[in-house]
Tab-separated table of C-alpha atoms and ligand atoms in Angstrom:
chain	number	residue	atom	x	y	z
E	1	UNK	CA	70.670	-8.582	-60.432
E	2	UNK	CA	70.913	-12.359	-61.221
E	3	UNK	CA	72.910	-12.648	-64.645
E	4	UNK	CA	70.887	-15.605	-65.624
E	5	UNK	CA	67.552	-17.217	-64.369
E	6	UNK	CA	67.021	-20.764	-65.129
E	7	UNK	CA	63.534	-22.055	-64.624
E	8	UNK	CA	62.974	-25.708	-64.552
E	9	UNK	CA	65.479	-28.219	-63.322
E	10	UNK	CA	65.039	-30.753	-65.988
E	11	UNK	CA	67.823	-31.882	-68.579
E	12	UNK	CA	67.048	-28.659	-70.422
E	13	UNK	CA	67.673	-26.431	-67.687
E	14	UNK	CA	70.636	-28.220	-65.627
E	15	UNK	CA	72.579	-28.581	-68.722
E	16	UNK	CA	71.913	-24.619	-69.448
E	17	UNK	CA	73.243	-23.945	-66.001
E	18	UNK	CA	75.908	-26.408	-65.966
E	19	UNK	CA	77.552	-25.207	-69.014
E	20	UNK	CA	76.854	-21.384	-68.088
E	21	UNK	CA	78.202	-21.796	-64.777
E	22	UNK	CA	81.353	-23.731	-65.948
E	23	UNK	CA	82.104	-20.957	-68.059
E	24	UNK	CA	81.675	-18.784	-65.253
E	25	UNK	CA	78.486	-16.791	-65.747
E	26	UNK	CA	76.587	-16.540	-62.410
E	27	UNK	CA	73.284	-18.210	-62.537
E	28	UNK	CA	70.616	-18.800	-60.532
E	29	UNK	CA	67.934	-22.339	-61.439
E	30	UNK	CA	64.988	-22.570	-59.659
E	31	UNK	CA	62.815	-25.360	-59.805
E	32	UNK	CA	58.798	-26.135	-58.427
E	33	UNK	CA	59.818	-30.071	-57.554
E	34	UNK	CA	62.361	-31.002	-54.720
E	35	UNK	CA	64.518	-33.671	-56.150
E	36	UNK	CA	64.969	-36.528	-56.797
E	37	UNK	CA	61.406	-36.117	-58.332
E	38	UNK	CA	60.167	-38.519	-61.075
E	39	UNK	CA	58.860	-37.058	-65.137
E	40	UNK	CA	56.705	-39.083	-66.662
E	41	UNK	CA	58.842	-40.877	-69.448
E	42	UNK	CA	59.967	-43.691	-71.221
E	43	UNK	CA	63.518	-43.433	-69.694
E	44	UNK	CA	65.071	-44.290	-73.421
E	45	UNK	CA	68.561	-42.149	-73.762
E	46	UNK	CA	69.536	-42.242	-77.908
E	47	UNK	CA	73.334	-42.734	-78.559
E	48	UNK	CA	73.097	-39.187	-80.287
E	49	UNK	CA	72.017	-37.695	-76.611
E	50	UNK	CA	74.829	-40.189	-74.441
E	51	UNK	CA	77.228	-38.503	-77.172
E	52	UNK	CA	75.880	-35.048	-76.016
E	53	UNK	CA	76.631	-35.702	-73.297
E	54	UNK	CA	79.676	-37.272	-72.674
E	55	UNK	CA	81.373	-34.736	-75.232
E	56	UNK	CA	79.998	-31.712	-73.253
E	57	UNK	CA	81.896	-33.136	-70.103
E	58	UNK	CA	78.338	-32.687	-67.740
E	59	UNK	CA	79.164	-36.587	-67.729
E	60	UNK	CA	81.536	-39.360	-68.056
E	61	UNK	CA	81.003	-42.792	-69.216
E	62	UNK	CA	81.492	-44.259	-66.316
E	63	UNK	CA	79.110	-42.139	-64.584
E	64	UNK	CA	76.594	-42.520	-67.328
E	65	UNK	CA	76.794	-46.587	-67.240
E	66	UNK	CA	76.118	-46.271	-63.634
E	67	UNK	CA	73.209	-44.357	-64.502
E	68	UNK	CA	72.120	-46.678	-66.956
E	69	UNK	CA	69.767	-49.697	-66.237
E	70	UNK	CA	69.538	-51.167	-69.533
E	71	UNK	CA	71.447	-50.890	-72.759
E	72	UNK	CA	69.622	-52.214	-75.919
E	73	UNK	CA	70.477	-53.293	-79.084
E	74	UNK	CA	67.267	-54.664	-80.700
E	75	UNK	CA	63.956	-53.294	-82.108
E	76	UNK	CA	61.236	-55.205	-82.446
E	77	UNK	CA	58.383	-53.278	-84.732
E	78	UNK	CA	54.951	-54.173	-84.785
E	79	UNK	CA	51.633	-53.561	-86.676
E	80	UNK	CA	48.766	-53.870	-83.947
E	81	UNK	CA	50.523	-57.686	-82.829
E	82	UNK	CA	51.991	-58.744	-86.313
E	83	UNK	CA	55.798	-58.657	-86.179
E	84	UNK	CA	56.707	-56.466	-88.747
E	85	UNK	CA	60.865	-57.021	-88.000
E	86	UNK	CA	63.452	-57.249	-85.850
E	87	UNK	CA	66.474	-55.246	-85.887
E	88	UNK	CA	69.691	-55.958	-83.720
E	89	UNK	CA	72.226	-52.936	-84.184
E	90	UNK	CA	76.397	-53.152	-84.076
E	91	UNK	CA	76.682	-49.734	-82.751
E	92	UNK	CA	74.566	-46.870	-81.581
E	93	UNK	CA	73.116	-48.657	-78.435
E	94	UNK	CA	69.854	-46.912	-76.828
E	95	UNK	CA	69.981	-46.808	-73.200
E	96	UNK	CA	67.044	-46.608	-70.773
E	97	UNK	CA	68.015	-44.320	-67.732
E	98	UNK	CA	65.695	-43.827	-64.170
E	99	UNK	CA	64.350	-39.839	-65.021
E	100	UNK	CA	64.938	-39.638	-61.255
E	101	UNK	CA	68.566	-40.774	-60.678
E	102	UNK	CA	69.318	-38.948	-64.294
E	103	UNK	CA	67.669	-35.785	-63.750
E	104	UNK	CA	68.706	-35.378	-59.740
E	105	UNK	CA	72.295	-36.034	-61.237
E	106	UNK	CA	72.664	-33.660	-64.066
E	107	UNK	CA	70.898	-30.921	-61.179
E	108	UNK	CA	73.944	-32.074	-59.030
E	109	UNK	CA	76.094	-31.622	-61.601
E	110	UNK	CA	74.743	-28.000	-62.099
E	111	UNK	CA	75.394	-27.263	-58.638
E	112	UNK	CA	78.805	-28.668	-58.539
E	113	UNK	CA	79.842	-26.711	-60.851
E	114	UNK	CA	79.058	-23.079	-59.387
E	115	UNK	CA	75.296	-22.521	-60.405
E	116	UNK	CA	73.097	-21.682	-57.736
E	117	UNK	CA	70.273	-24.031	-56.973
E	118	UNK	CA	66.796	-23.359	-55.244
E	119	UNK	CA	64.695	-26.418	-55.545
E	120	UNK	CA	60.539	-26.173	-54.249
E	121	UNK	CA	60.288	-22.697	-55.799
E	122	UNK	CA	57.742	-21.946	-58.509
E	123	UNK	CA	58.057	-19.031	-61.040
E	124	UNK	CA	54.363	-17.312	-60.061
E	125	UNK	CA	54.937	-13.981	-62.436
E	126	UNK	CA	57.117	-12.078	-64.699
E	127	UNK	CA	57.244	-8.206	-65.143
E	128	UNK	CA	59.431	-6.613	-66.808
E	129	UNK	CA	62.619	-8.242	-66.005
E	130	UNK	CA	61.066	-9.467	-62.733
E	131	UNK	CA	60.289	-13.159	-61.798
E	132	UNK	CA	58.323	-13.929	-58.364
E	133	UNK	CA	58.143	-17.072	-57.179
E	134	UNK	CA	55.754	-18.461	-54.868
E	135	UNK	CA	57.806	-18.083	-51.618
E	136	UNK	CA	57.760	-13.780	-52.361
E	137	UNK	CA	61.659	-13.836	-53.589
E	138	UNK	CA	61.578	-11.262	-56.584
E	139	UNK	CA	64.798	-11.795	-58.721
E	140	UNK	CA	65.614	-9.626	-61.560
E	141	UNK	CA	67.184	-10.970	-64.191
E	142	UNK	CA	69.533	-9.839	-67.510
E	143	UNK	CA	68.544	-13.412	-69.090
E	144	UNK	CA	65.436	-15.519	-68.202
E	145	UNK	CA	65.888	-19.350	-69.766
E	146	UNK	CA	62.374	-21.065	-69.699
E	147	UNK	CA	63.644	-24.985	-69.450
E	148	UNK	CA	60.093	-25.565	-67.496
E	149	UNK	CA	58.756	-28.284	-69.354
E	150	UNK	CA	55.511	-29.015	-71.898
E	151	UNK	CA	53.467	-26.350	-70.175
E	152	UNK	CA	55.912	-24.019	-69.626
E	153	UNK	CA	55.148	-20.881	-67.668
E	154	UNK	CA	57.718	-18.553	-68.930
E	155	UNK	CA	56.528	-19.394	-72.555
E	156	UNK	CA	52.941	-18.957	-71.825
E	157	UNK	CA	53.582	-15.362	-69.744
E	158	UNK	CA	56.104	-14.278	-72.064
E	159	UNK	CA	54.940	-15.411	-75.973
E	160	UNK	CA	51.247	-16.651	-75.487
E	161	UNK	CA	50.062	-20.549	-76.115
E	162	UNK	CA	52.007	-21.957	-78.557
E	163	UNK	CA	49.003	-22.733	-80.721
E	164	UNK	CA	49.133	-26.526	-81.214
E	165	UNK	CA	47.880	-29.122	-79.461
E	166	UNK	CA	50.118	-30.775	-77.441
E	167	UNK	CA	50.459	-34.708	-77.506
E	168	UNK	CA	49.742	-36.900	-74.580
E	169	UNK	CA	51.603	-39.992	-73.100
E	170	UNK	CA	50.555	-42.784	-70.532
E	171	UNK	CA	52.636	-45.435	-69.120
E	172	UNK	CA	53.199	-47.740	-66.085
E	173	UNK	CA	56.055	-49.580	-64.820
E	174	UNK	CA	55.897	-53.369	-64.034
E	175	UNK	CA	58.134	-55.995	-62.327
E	176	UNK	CA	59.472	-57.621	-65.784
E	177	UNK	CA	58.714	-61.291	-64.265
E	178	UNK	CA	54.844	-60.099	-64.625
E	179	UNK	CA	55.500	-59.570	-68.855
E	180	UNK	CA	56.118	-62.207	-70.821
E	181	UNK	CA	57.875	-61.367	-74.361
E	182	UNK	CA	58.649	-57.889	-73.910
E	183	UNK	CA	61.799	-58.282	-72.488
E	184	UNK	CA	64.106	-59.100	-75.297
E	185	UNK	CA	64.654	-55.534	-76.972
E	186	UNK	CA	62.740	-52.447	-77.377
E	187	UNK	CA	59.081	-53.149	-78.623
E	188	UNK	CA	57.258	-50.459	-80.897
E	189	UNK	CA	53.707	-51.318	-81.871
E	190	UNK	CA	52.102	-49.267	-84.165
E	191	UNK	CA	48.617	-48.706	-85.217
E	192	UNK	CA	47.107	-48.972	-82.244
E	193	UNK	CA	46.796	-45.133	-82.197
E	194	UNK	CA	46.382	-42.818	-84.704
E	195	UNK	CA	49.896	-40.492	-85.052
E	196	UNK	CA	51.656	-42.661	-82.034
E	197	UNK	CA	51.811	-45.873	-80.812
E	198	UNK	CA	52.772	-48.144	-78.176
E	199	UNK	CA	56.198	-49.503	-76.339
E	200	UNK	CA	57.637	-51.675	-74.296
E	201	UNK	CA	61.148	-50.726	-72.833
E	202	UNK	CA	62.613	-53.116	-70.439
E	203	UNK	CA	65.065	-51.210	-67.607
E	204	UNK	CA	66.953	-53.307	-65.113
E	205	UNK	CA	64.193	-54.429	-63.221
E	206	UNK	CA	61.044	-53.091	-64.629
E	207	UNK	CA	59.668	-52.218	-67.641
E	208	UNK	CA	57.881	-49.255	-68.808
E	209	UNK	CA	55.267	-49.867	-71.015
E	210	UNK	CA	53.226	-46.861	-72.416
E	211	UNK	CA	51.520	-45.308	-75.053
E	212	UNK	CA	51.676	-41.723	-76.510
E	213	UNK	CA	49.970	-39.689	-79.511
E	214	UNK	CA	51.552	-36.403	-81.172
E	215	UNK	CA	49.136	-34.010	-83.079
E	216	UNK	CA	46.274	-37.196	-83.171
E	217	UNK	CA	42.547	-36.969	-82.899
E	218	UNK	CA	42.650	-39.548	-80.298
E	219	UNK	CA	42.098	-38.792	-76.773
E	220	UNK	CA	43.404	-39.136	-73.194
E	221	UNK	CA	40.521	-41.802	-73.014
E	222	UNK	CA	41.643	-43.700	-76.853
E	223	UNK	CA	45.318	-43.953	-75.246
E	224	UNK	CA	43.960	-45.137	-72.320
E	225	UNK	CA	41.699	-47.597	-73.592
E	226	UNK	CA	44.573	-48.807	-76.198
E	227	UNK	CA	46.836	-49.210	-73.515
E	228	UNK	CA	44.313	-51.290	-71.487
E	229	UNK	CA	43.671	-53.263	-74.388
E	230	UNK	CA	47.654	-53.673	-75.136
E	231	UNK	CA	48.086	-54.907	-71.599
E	232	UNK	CA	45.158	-57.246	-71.287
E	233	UNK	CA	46.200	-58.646	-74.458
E	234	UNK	CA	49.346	-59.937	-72.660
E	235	UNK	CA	46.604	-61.213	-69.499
E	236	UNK	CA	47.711	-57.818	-67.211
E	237	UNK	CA	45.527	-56.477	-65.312
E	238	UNK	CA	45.317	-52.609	-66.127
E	239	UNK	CA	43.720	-51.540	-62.465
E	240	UNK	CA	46.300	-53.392	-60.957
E	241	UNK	CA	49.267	-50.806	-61.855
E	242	UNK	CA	49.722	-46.982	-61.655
E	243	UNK	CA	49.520	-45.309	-64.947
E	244	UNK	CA	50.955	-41.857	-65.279
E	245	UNK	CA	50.141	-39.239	-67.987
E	246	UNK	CA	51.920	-36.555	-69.095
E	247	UNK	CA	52.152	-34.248	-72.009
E	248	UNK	CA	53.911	-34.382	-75.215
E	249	UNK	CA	54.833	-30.653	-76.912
E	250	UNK	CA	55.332	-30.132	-80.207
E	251	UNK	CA	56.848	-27.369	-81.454
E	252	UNK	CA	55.271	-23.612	-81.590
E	253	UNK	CA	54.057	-21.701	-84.454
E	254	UNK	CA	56.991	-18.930	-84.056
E	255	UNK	CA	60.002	-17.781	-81.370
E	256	UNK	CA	60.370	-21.537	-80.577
E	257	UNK	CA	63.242	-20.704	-78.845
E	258	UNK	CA	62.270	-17.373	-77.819
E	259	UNK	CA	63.224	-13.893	-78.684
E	260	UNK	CA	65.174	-10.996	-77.262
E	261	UNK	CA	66.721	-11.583	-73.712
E	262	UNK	CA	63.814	-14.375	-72.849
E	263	UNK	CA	65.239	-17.919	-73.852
E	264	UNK	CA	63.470	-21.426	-74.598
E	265	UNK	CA	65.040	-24.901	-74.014
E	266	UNK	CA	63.650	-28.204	-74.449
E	267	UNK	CA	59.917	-29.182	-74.050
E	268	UNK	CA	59.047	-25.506	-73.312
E	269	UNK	CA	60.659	-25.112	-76.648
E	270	UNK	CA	58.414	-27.914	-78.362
E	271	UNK	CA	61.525	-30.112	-79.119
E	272	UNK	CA	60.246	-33.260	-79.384
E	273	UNK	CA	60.434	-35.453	-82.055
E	274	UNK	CA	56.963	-35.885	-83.631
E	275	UNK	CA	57.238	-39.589	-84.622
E	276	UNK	CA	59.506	-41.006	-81.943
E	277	UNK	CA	58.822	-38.917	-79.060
E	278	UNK	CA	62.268	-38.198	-77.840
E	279	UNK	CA	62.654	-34.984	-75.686
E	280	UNK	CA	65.345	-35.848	-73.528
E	281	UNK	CA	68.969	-35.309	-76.292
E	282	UNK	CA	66.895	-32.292	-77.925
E	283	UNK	CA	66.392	-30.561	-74.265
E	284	UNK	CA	70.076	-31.046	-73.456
E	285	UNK	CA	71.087	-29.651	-76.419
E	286	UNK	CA	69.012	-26.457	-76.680
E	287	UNK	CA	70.430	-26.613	-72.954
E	288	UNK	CA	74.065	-26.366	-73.825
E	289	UNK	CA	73.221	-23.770	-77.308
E	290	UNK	CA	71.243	-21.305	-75.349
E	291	UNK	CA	74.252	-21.288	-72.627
E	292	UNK	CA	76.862	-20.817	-75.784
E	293	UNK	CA	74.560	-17.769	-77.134
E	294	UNK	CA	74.623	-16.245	-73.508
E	295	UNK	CA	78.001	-16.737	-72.907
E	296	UNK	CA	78.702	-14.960	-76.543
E	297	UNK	CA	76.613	-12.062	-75.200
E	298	UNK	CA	73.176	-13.062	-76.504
E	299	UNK	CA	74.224	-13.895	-79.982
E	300	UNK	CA	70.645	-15.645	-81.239
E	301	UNK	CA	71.501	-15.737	-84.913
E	302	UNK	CA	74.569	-18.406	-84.123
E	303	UNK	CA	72.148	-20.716	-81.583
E	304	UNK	CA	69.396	-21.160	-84.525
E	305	UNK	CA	72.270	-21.702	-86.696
E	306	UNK	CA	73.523	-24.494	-84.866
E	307	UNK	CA	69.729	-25.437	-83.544
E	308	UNK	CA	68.570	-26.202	-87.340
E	309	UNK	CA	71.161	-28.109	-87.757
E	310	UNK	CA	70.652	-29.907	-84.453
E	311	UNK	CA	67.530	-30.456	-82.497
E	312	UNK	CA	65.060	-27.810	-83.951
E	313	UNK	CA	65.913	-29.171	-87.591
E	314	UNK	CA	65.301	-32.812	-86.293
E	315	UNK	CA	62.505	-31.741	-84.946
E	316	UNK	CA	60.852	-29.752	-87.856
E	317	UNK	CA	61.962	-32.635	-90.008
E	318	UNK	CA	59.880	-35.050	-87.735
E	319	UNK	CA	56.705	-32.806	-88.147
E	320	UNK	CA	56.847	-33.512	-91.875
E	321	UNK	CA	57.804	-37.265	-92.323
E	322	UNK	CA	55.918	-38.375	-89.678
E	323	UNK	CA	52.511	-38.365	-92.430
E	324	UNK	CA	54.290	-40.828	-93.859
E	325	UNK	CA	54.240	-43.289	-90.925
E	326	UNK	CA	50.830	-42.222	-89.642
E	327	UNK	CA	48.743	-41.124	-92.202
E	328	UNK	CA	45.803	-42.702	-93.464
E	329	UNK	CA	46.772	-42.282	-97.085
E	330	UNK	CA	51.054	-44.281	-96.347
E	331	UNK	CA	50.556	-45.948	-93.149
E	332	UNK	CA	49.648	-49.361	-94.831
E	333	UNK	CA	52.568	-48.876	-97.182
E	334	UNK	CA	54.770	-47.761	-94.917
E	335	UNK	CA	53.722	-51.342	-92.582
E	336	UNK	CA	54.482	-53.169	-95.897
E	337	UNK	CA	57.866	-51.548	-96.042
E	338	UNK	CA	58.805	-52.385	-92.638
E	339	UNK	CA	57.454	-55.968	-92.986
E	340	UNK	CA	59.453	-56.518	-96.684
E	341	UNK	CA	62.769	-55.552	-95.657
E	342	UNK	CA	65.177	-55.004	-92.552
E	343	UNK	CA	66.579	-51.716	-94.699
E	344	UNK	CA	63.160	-49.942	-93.235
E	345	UNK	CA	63.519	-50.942	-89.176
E	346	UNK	CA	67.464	-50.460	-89.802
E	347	UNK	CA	66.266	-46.724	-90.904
E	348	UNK	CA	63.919	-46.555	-87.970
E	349	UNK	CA	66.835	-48.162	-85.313
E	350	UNK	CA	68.742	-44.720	-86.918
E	351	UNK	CA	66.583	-42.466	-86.529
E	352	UNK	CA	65.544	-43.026	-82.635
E	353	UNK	CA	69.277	-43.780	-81.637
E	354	UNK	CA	69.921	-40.724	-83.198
E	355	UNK	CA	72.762	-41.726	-85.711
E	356	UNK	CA	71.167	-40.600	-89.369
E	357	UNK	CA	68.521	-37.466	-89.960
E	358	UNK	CA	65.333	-38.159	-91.351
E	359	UNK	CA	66.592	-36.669	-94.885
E	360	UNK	CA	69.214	-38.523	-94.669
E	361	UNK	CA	67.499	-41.878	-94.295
E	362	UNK	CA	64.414	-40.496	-96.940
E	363	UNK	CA	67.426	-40.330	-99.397
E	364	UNK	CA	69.508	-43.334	-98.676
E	365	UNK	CA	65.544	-45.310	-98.897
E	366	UNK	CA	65.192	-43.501	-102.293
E	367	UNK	CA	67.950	-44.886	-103.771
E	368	UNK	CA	68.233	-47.507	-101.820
E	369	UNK	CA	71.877	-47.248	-100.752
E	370	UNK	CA	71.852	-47.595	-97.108
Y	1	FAD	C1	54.926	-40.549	-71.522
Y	1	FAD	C2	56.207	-39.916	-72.016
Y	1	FAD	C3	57.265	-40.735	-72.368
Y	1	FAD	C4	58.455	-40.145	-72.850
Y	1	FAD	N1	59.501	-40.981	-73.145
Y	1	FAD	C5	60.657	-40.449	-73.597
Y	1	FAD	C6	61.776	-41.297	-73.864
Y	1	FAD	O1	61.718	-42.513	-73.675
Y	1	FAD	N2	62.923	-40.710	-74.332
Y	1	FAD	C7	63.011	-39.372	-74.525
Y	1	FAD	O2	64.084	-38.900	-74.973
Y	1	FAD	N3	61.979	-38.542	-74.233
Y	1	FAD	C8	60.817	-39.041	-73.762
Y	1	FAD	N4	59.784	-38.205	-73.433
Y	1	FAD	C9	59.989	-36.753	-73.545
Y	1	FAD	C10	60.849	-36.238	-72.375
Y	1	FAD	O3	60.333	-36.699	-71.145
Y	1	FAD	C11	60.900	-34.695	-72.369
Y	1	FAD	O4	61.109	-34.237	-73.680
Y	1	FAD	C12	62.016	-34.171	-71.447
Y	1	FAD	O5	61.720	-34.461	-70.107
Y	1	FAD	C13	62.169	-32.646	-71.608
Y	1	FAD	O6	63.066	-32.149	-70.632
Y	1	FAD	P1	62.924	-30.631	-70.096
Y	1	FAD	O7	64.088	-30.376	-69.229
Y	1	FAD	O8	62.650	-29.728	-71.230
Y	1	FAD	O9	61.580	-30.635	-69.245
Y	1	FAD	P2	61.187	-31.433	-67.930
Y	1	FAD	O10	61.977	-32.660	-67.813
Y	1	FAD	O11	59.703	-31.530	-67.945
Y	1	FAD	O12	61.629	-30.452	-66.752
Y	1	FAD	C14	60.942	-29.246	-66.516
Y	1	FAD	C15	61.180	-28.835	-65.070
Y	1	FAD	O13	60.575	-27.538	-64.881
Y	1	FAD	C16	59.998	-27.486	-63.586
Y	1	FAD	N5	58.953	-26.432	-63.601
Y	1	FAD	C17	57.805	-26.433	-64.310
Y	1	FAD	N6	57.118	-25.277	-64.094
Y	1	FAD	C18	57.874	-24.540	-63.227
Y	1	FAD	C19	57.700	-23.258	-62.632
Y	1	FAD	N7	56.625	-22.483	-62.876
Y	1	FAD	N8	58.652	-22.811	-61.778
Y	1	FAD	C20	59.752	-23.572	-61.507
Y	1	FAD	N9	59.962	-24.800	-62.066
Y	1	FAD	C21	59.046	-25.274	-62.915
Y	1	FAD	C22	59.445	-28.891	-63.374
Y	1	FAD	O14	59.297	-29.201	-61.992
Y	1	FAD	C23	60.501	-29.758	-64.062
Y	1	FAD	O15	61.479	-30.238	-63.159
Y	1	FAD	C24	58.584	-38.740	-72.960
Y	1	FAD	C25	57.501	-37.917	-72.581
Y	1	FAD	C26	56.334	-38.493	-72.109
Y	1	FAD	C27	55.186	-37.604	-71.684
């Protein structure tokens, strides 16, 4: 009997393991890629998630500077290509990270730290307290964590589809000598897309630029063809560059973080936030709180506690203010606000480094004390 079985390798699932195996609780992760292997992602790491992070112990700073290509300060924010603002922040850098160094380390940590690791082994079926996996093991487990991404398996088998639609992303990376402008800051450009929009995030020596929709009529083909347009705006050649797509969760209708012994952590989970589109803070830490509630023998009731405070309430939050970026009705107002005054992209710089909650900012914007 394997105490715990992790299933996905991701932030989600090596920070689960990590933290349950530094506690000592035996665990087993399995995951479908060998690593390194790449995700599909921006590659931007919030100050709220490097504070995770370093806090937890999984990392130091030292090891997560390394890890870091770029650190960032500024936000440029865009309607279509009018320059709403620029915002350059004192504190709270973002950084942008390489998913594959970052992910293959936090796995390494996992392993380092007593969890067991099988890598190139897919979870096939559960059965009552039975996962198989595609090379015939059959490992029972007295906890299964589902950390296996947007479309997770485990939830799926275990609590059905999650009943929304899920979001979509696209993005390449270029040499940044091929991009002219971009490379100052982070670049947001909205209303190219309904409910999403476009970036630019320089790393080291590339830059990622992408776009990505949450709970928008547009489809795979509208992001592409924005994307295309965005790019050839700028003179690049879209066919000349790999685009990647991937998809964005958002959170399900009910057991978001799954019920009885059968436990969900980040994108499985739906935690992504629905107007920025970070994933990677909110996986680590429904990561490190479903490891706490198995360590305290399965206590749920503390972990959604803690969770609502934390990444599901950030992320439930995000479902609700983002009509007033994106909908038809406030997005011109909302432009107008971010054009009039830097108190608006200072709010946004907050809320996607990860420093203020989006009631928080909706109050301080109220009365206008922040
Ligand atoms: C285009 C795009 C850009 C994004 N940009 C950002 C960004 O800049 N910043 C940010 O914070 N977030 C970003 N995100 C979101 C972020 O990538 C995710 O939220 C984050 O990766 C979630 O981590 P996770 O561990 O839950 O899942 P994942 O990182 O997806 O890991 C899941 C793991 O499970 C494994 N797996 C899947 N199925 C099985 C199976 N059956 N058996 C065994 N293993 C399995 C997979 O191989 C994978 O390694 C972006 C997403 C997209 C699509």
């Amino acid at each position: 009997m394997t105490p715990v079985l992790v299933v996905g390798g991701g932030p989600a699932g090596s920070s689960c393991a990590w933290k349950l195996a530094s506690a000592g609780v035996r665990c087993l992760l399995i995951d479908k890629d060998e690593f390194p292997r790449d995700k599909v992602c921006g590659g931007a790491l919030s100050s709220r998630a490097a504070g995770l992070l370093i806090n937890s112990g999984i990392i130091s700073t030292a090891e997560l500077d390394r890890l870091t290509e770029k650190t960032h300060r500024t936000l440029s924010l865009w309607n279509r290509e009018d320059l709403l603002n620029s915002y350059t922040s004192d504190n709270h850098p973002i950084r942008i990270i390489s998913r594959m160094g970052f992910d293959n380390f936090l796995l390494e940590k996992a392993a380092n730290s007593g969890a067991e690791v099988i890598t190139g082994e897919t979870a096939v079926s559960i059965d009552s307290s039975i996962i198989r996996t595609s090379s015939g093991r059959s490992i029972r487990y007295s906890y299964l964590v589902g950390a296996d991404g947007c479309s997770s398996f485990v939830r799926k088998t275990c609590f059905g589809r999650s009943g929304r639609k899920t979001g979509i992303g696209l993005e390449c990376f270029l040499p940044l000598s091929e991009v002219n402008n971009l490379t100052d800051g982070l670049h947001i450009h909205f209303r190219y897309l309904p409910y999403g929009y476009l970036w630019a995030f320089p790393g080291r020596e590339k830059i990622c630029i992408g776009a990505g929709v949450v709970g928008s009529k547009a489809s795979p083909s509208d992001v592409a063809s924005a994307l295309k347009d965005f790019l050839e705006t700028r003179g690049i050649s879209a066919s000349k560059h790999v685009m990647k797509a991937a998809s964005i969760p958002s959170l399900s209708l009910h057991k978001s973080m799954g019920a009885g012994q059968i436990f969900l952590a980040g994108d499985a989970a739906g935690l992504v936030d629905q107007v920025s589109g970070e994933g990677i803070g909110h996986a680590i830490e429904s990561g490190f709180l479903i490891a706490d509630a198995i360590i305290s023998g399965g206590d749920r009731k503390t972990m959604l506690i803690r969770a609502n405070k934390g990444c599901l309430g950030t992320v439930r939050q995000s479902e609700f203010y983002r009509h007033l970026l994106f909908s038809r009705l406030t997005e011109k107002l909302a432009m107008s606000k971010l054009k009039e005054s830097e108190t608006f992209s200072r709010a946004y710089w907050n809320l996607i480094s990860g420093s203020q909650s989006y009631n928080d900012m909706f109050l301080r914007l109220l009365t206008r004390s922040g």
